[in-house]
mmCIF file with all atom_site columns, C-alpha atoms in Angstrom:
data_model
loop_
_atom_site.group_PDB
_atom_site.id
_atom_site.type_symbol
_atom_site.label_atom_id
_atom_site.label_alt_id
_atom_site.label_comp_id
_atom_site.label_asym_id
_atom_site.label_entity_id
_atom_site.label_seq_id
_atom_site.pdbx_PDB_ins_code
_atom_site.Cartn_x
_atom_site.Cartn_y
_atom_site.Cartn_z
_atom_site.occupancy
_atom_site.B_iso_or_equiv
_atom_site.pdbx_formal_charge
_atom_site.auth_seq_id
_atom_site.auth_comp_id
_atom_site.auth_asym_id
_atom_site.auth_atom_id
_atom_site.pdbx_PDB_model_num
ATOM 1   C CA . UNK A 1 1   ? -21.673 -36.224 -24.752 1.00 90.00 ? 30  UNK A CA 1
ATOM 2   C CA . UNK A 1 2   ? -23.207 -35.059 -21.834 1.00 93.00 ? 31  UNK A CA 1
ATOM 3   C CA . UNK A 1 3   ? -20.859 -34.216 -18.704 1.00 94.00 ? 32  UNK A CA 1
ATOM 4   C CA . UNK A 1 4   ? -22.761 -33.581 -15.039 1.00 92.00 ? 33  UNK A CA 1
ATOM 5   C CA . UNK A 1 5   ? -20.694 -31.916 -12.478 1.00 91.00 ? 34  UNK A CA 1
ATOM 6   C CA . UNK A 1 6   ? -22.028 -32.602 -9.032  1.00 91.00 ? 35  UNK A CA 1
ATOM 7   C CA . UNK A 1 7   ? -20.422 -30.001 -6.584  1.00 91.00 ? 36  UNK A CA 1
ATOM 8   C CA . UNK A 1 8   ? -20.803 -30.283 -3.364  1.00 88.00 ? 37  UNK A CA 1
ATOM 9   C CA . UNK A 1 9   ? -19.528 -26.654 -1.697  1.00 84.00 ? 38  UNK A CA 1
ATOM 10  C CA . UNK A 1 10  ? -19.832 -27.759 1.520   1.00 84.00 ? 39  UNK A CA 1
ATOM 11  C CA . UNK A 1 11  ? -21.460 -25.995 4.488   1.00 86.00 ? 40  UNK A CA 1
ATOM 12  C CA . UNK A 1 12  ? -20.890 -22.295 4.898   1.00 89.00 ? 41  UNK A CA 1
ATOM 13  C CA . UNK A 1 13  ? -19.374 -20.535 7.966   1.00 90.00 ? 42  UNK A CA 1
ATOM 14  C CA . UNK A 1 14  ? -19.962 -17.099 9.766   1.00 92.00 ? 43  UNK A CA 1
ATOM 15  C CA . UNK A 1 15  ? -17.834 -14.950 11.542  1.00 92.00 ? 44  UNK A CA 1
ATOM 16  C CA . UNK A 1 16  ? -18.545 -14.985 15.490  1.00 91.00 ? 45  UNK A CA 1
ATOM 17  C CA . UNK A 1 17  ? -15.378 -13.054 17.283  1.00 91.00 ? 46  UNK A CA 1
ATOM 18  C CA . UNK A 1 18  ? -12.794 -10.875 15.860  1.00 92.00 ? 47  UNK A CA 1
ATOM 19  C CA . UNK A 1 19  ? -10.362 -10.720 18.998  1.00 92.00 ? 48  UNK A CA 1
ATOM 20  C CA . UNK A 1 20  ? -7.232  -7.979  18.387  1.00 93.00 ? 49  UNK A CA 1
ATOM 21  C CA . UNK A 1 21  ? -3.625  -8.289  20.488  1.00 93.00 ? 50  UNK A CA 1
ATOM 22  C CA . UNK A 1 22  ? -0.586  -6.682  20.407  1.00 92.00 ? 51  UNK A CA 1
ATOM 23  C CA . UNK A 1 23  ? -2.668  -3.280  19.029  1.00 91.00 ? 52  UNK A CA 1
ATOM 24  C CA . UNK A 1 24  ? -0.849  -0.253  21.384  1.00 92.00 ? 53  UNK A CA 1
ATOM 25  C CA . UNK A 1 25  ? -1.410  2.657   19.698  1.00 92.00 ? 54  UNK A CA 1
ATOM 26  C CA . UNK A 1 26  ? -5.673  2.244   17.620  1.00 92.00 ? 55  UNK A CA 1
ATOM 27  C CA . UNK A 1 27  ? -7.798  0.683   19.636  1.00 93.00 ? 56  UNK A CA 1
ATOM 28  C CA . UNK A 1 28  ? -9.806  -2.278  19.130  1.00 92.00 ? 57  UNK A CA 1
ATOM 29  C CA . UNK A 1 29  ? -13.141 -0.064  17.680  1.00 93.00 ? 58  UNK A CA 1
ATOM 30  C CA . UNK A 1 30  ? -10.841 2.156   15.375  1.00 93.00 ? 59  UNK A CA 1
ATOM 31  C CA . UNK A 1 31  ? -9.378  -1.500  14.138  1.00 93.00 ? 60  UNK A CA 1
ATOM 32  C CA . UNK A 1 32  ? -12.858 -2.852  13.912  1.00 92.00 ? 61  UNK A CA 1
ATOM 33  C CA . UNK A 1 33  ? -14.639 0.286   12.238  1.00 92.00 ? 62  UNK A CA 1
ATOM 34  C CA . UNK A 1 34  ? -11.958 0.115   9.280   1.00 91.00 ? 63  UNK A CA 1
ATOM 35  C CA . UNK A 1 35  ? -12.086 -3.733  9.671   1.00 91.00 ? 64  UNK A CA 1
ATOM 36  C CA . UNK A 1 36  ? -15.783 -3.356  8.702   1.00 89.00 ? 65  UNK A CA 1
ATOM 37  C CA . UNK A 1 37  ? -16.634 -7.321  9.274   1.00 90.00 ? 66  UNK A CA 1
ATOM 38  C CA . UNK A 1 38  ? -19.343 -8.038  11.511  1.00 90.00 ? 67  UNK A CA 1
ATOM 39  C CA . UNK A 1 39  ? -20.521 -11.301 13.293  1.00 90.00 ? 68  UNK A CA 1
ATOM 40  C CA . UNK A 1 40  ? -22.709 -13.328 11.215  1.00 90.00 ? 69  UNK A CA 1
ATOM 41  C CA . UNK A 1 41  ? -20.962 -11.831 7.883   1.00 91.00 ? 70  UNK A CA 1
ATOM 42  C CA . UNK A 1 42  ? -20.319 -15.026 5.750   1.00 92.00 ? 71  UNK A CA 1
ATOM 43  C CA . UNK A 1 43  ? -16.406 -16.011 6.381   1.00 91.00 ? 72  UNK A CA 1
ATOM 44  C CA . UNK A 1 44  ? -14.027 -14.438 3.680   1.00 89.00 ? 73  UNK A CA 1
ATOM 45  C CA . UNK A 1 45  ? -10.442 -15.265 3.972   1.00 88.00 ? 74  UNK A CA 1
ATOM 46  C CA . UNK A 1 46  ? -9.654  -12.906 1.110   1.00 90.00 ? 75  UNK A CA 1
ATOM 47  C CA . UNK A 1 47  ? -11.943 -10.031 1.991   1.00 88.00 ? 76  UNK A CA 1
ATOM 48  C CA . UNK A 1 48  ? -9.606  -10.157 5.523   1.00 90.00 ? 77  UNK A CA 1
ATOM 49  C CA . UNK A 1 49  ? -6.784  -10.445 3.499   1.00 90.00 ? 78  UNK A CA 1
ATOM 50  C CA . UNK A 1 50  ? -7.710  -7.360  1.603   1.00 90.00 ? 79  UNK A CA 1
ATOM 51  C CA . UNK A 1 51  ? -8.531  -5.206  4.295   1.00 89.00 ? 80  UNK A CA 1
ATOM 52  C CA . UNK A 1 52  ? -5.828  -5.376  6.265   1.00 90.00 ? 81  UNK A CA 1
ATOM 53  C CA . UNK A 1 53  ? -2.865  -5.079  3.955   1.00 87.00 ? 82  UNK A CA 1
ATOM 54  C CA . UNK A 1 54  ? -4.429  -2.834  0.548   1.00 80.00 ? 83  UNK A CA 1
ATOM 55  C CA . UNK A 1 55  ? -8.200  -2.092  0.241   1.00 74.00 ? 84  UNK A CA 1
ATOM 56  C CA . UNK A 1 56  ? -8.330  -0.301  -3.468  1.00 74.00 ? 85  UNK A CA 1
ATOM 57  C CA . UNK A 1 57  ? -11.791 0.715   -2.143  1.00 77.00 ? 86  UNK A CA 1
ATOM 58  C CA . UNK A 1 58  ? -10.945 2.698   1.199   1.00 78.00 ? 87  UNK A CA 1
ATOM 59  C CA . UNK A 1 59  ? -9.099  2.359   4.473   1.00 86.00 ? 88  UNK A CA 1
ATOM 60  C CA . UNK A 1 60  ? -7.270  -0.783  5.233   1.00 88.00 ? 89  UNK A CA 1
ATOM 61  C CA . UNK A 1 61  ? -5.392  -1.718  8.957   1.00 91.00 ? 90  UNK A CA 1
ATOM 62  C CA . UNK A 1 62  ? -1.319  -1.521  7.172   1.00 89.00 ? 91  UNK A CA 1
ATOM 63  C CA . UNK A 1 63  ? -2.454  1.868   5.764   1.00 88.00 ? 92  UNK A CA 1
ATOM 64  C CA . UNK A 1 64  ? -3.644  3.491   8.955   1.00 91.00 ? 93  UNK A CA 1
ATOM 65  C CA . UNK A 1 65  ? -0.188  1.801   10.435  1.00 92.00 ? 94  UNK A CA 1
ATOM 66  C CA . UNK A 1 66  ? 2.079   3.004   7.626   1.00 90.00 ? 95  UNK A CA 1
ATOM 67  C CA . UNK A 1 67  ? 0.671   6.603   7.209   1.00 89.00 ? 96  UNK A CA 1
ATOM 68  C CA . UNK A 1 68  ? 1.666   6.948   10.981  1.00 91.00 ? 97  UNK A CA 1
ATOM 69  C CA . UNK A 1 69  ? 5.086   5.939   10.351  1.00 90.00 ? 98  UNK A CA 1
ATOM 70  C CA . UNK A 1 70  ? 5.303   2.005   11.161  1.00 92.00 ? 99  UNK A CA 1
ATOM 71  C CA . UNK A 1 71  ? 6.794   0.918   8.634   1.00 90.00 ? 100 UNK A CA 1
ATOM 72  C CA . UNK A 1 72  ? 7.807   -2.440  10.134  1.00 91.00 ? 101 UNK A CA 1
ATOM 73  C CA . UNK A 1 73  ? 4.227   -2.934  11.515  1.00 91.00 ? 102 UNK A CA 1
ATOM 74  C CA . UNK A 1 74  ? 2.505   -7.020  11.249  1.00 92.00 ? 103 UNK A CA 1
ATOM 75  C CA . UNK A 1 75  ? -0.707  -8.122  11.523  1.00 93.00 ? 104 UNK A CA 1
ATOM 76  C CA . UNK A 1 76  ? -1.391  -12.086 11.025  1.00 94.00 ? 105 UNK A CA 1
ATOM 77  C CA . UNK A 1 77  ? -4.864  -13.030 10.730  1.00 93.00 ? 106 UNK A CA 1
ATOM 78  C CA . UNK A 1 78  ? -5.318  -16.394 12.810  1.00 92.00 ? 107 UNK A CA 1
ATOM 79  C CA . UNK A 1 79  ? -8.571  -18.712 13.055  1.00 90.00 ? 108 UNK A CA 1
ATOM 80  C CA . UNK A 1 80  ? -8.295  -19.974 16.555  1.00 87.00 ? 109 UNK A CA 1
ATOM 81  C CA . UNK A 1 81  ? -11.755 -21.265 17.189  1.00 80.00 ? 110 UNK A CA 1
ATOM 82  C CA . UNK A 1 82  ? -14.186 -22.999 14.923  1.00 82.00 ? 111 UNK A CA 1
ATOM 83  C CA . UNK A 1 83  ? -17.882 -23.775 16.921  1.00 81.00 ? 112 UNK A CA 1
ATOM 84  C CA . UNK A 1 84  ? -20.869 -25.420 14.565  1.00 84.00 ? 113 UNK A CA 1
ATOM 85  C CA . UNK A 1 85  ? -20.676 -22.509 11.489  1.00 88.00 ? 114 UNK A CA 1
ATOM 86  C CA . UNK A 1 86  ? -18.752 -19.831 13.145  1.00 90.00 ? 115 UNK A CA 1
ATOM 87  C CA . UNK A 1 87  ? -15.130 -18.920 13.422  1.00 91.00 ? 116 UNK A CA 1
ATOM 88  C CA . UNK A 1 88  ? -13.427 -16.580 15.719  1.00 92.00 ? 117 UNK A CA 1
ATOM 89  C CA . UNK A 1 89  ? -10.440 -14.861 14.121  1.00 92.00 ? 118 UNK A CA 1
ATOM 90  C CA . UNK A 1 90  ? -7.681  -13.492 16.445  1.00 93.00 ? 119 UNK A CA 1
ATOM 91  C CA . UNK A 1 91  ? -5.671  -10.320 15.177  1.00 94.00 ? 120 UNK A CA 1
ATOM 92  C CA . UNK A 1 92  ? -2.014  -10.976 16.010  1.00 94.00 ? 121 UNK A CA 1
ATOM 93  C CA . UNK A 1 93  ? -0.430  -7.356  15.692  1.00 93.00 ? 122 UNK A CA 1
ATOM 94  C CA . UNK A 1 94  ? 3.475   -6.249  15.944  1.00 93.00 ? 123 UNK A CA 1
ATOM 95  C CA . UNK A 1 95  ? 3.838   -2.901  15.719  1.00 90.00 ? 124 UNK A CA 1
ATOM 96  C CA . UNK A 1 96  ? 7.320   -2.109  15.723  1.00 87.00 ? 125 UNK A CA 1
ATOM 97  C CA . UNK A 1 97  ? 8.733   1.481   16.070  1.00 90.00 ? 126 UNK A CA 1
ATOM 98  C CA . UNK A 1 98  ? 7.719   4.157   14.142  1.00 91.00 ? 127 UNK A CA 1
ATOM 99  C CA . UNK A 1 99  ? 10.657  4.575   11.414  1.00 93.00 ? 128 UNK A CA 1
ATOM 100 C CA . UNK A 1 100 ? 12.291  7.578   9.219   1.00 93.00 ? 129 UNK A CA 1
ATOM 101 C CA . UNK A 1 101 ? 13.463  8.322   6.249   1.00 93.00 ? 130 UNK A CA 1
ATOM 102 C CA . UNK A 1 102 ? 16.810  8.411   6.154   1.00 93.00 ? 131 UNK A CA 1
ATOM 103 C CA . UNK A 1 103 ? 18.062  9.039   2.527   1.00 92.00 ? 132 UNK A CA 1
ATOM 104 C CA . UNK A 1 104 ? 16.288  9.459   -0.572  1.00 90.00 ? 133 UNK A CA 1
ATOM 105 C CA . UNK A 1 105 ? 17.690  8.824   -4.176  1.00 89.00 ? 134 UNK A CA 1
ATOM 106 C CA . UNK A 1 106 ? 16.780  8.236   -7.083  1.00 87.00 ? 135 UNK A CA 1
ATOM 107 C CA . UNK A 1 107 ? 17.933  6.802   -10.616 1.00 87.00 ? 136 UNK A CA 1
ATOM 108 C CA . UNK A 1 108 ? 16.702  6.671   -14.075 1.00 80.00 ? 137 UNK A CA 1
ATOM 109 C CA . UNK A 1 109 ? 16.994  10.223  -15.310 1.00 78.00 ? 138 UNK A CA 1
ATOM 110 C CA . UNK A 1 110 ? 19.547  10.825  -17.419 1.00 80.00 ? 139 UNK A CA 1
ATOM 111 C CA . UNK A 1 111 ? 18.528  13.767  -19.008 1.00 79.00 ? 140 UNK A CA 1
ATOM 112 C CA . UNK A 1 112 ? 16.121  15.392  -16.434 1.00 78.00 ? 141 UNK A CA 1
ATOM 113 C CA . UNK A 1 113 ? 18.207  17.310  -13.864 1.00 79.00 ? 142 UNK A CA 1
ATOM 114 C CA . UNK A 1 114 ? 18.214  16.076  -10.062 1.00 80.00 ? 143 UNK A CA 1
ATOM 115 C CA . UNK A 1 115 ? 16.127  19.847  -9.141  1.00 82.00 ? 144 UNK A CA 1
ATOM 116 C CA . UNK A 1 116 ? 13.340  18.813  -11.003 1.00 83.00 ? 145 UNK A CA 1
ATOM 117 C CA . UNK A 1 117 ? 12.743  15.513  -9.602  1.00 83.00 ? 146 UNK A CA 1
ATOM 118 C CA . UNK A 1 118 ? 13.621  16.727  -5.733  1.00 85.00 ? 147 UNK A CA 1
ATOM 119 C CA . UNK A 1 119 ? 10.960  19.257  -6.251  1.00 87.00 ? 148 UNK A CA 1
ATOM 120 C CA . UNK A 1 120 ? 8.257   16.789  -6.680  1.00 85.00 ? 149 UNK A CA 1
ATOM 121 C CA . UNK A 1 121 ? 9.310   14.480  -3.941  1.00 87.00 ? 150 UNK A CA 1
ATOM 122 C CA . UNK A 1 122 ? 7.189   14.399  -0.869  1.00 88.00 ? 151 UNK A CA 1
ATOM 123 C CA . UNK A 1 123 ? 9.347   11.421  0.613   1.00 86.00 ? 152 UNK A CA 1
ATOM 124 C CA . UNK A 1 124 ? 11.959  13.757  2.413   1.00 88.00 ? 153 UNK A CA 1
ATOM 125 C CA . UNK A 1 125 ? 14.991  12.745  5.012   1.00 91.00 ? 154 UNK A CA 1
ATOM 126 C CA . UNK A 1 126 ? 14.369  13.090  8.500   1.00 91.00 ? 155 UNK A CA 1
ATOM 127 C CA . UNK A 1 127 ? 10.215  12.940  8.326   1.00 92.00 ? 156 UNK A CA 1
ATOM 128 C CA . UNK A 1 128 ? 8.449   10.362  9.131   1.00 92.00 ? 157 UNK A CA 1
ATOM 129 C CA . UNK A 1 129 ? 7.735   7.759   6.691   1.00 92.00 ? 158 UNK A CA 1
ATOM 130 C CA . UNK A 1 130 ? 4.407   7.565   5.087   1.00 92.00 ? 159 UNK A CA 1
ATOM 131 C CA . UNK A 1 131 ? 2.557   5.594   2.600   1.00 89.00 ? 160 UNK A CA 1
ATOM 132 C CA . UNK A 1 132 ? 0.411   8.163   1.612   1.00 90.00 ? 161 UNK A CA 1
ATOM 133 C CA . UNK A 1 133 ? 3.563   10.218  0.555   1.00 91.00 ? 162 UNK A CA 1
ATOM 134 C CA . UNK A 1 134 ? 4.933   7.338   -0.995  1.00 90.00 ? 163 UNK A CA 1
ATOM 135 C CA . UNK A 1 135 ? 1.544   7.165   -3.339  1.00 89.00 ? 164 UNK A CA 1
ATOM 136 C CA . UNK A 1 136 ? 1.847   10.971  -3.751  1.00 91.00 ? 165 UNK A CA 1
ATOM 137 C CA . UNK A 1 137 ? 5.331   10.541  -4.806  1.00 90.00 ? 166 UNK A CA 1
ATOM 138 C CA . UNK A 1 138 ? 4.200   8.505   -7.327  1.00 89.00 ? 167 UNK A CA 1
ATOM 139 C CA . UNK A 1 139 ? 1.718   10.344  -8.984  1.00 89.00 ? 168 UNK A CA 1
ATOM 140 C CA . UNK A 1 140 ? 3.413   13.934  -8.977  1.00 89.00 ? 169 UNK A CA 1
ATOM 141 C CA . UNK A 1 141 ? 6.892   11.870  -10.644 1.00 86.00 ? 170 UNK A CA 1
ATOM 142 C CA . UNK A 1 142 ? 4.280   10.792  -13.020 1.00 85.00 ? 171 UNK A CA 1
ATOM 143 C CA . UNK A 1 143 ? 2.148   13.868  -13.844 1.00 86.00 ? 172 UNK A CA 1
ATOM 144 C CA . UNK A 1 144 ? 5.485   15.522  -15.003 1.00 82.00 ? 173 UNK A CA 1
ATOM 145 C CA . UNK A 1 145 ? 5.578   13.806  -18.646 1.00 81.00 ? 174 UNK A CA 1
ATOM 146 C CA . UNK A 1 146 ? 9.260   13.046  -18.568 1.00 82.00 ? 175 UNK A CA 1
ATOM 147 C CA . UNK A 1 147 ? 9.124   9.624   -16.897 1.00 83.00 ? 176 UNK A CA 1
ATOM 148 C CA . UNK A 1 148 ? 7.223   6.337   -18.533 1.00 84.00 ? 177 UNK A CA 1
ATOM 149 C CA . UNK A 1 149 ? 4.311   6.010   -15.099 1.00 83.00 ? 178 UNK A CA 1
ATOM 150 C CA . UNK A 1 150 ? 4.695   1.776   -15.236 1.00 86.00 ? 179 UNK A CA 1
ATOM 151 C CA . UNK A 1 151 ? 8.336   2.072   -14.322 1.00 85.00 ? 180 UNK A CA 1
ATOM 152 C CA . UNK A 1 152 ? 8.593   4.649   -11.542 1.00 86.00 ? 181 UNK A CA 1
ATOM 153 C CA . UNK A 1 153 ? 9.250   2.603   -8.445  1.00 89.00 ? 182 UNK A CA 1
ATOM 154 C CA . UNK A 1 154 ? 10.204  2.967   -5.333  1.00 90.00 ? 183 UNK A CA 1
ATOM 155 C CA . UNK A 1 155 ? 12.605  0.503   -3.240  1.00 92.00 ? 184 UNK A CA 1
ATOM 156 C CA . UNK A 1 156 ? 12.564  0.638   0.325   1.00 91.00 ? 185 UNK A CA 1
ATOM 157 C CA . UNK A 1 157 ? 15.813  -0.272  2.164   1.00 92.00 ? 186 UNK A CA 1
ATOM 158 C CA . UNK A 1 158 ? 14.995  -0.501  5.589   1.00 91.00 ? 187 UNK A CA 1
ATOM 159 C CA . UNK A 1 159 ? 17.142  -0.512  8.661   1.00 91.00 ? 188 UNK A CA 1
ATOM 160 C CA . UNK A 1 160 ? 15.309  -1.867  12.171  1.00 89.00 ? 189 UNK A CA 1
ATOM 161 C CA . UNK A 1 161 ? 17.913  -1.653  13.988  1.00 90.00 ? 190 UNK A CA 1
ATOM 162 C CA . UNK A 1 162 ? 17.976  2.065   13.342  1.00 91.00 ? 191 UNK A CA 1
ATOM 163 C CA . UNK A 1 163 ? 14.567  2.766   12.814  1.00 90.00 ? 192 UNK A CA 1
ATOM 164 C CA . UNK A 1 164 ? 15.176  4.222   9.507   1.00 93.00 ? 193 UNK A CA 1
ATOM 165 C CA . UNK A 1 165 ? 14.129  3.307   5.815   1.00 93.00 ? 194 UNK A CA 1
ATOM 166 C CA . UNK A 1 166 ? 16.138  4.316   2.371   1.00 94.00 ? 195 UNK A CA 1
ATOM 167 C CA . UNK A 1 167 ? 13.836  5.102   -0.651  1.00 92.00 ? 196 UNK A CA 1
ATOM 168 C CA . UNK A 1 168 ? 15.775  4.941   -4.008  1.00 93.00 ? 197 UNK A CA 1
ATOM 169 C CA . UNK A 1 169 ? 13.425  5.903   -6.942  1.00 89.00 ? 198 UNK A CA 1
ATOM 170 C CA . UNK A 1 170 ? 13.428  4.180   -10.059 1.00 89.00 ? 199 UNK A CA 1
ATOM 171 C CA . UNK A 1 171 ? 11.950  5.103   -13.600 1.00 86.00 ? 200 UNK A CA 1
ATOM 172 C CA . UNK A 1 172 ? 12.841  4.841   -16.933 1.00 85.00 ? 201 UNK A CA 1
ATOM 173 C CA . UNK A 1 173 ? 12.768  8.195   -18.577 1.00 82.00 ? 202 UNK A CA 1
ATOM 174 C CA . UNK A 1 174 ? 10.161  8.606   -22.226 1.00 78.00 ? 203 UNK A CA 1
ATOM 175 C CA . UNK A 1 175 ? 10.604  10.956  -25.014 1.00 72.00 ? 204 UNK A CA 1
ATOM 176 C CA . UNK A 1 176 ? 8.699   14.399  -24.144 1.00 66.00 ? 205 UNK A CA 1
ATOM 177 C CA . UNK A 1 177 ? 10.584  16.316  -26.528 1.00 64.00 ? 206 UNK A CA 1
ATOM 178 C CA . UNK A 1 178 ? 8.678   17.710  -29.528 1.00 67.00 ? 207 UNK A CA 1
ATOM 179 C CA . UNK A 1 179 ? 9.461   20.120  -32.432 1.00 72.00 ? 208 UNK A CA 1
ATOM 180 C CA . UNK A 1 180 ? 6.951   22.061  -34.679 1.00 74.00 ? 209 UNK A CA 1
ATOM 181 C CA . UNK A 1 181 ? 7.562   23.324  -37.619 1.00 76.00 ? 210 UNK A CA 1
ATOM 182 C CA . UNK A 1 182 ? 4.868   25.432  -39.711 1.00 78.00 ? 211 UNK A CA 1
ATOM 183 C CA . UNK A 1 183 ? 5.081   27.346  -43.277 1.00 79.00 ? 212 UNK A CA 1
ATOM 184 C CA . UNK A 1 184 ? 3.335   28.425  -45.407 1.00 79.00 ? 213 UNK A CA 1
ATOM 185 C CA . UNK A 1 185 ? 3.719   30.395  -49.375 1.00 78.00 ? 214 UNK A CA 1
ATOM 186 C CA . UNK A 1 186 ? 1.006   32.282  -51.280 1.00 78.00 ? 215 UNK A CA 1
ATOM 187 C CA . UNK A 1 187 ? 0.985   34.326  -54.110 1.00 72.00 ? 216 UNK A CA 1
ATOM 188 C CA . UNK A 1 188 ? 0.101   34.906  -58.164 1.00 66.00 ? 217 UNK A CA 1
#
């Protein structure tokens, strides 16, 4: 049995105009330089998706936001003109206000005293809130040994009509403790 697929993909379209509003505080070439789409790049509704909320493979538009403290910053990607093979792409942005962090707790560790997790957190009440020290967070919590990495988590609770954010850190905690024991016996 033979089977033929005919596909037909259809044509393809460009990107013409990238058009930014509501942006107060980057302006439009800091937005497009991370952006990093040009017209006449082939359209790519996931490659827009990916660079403006998490780019594993550099800067992304929420990042730049969130590392400046808006943590209740938008950005909605809207096709609002289609000509022949093009497509202009309007960059609806709400910024918000910038927001703090407000408390920070944590649970999971039952045997590891509070000290020894504070120590490592670079999520602190009062600063500014950060993704970057969220991240950081992360990986110090981590590089300690006493928590399992998958499960350390951390919940926002945020409050916009305060301009705050709660963090409360989750992780389940993994057996570090070890005993050696050594001997040995020689003789005639």
């Amino acid at each position: 049995i033979n089977i033929d697929f005919k596909i037909s993909e259809g044509p393809k379209y460009y990107f013409r105009n990238i058009i930014w509003s509501g942006n107060y505080v980057h302006t439009d070439n800091t937005l497009n330089a991370i952006l990093a789409i040009k017209k006449g790049d082939v359209y790519n509704n996931e490659l827009i998706y990916r660079k403006i909320t998490f780019n594993p493979k550099g800067p992304d538009i929420s990042g730049l936001y969130m590392d400046d403290g808006y943590l209740f910053f938008q950005i909605k990607p809207v096709e609002i003109a289609v000509g022949g093979d093009s497509i202009d792409v309007e960059m609806r942005i709400t910024e918000g206000e910038q927001a703090t962090i407000d408390e920070v707790t944590f649970t999971g560790n039952l045997q590891t005293s509070d000290h020894v997790v504070r120590r490592e957190l670079r999520t602190i009440p009062g600063q500014k809130f950060r993704r970057r020290d969220i991240i950081r967070t992360q990986q110090a919590l981590s590089q300690l040994g006493f928590f399992d990495p998958e499960s350390i988590s951390p919940n926002f609770i945020p409050n916009q009509n305060k301009g705050t954010v709660d963090i409360n850190w989750s992780f389940t905690e993994q057996s570090n403790n070890q005993i050696e024991l050594s001997g040995g016996w020689g003789g005639f």
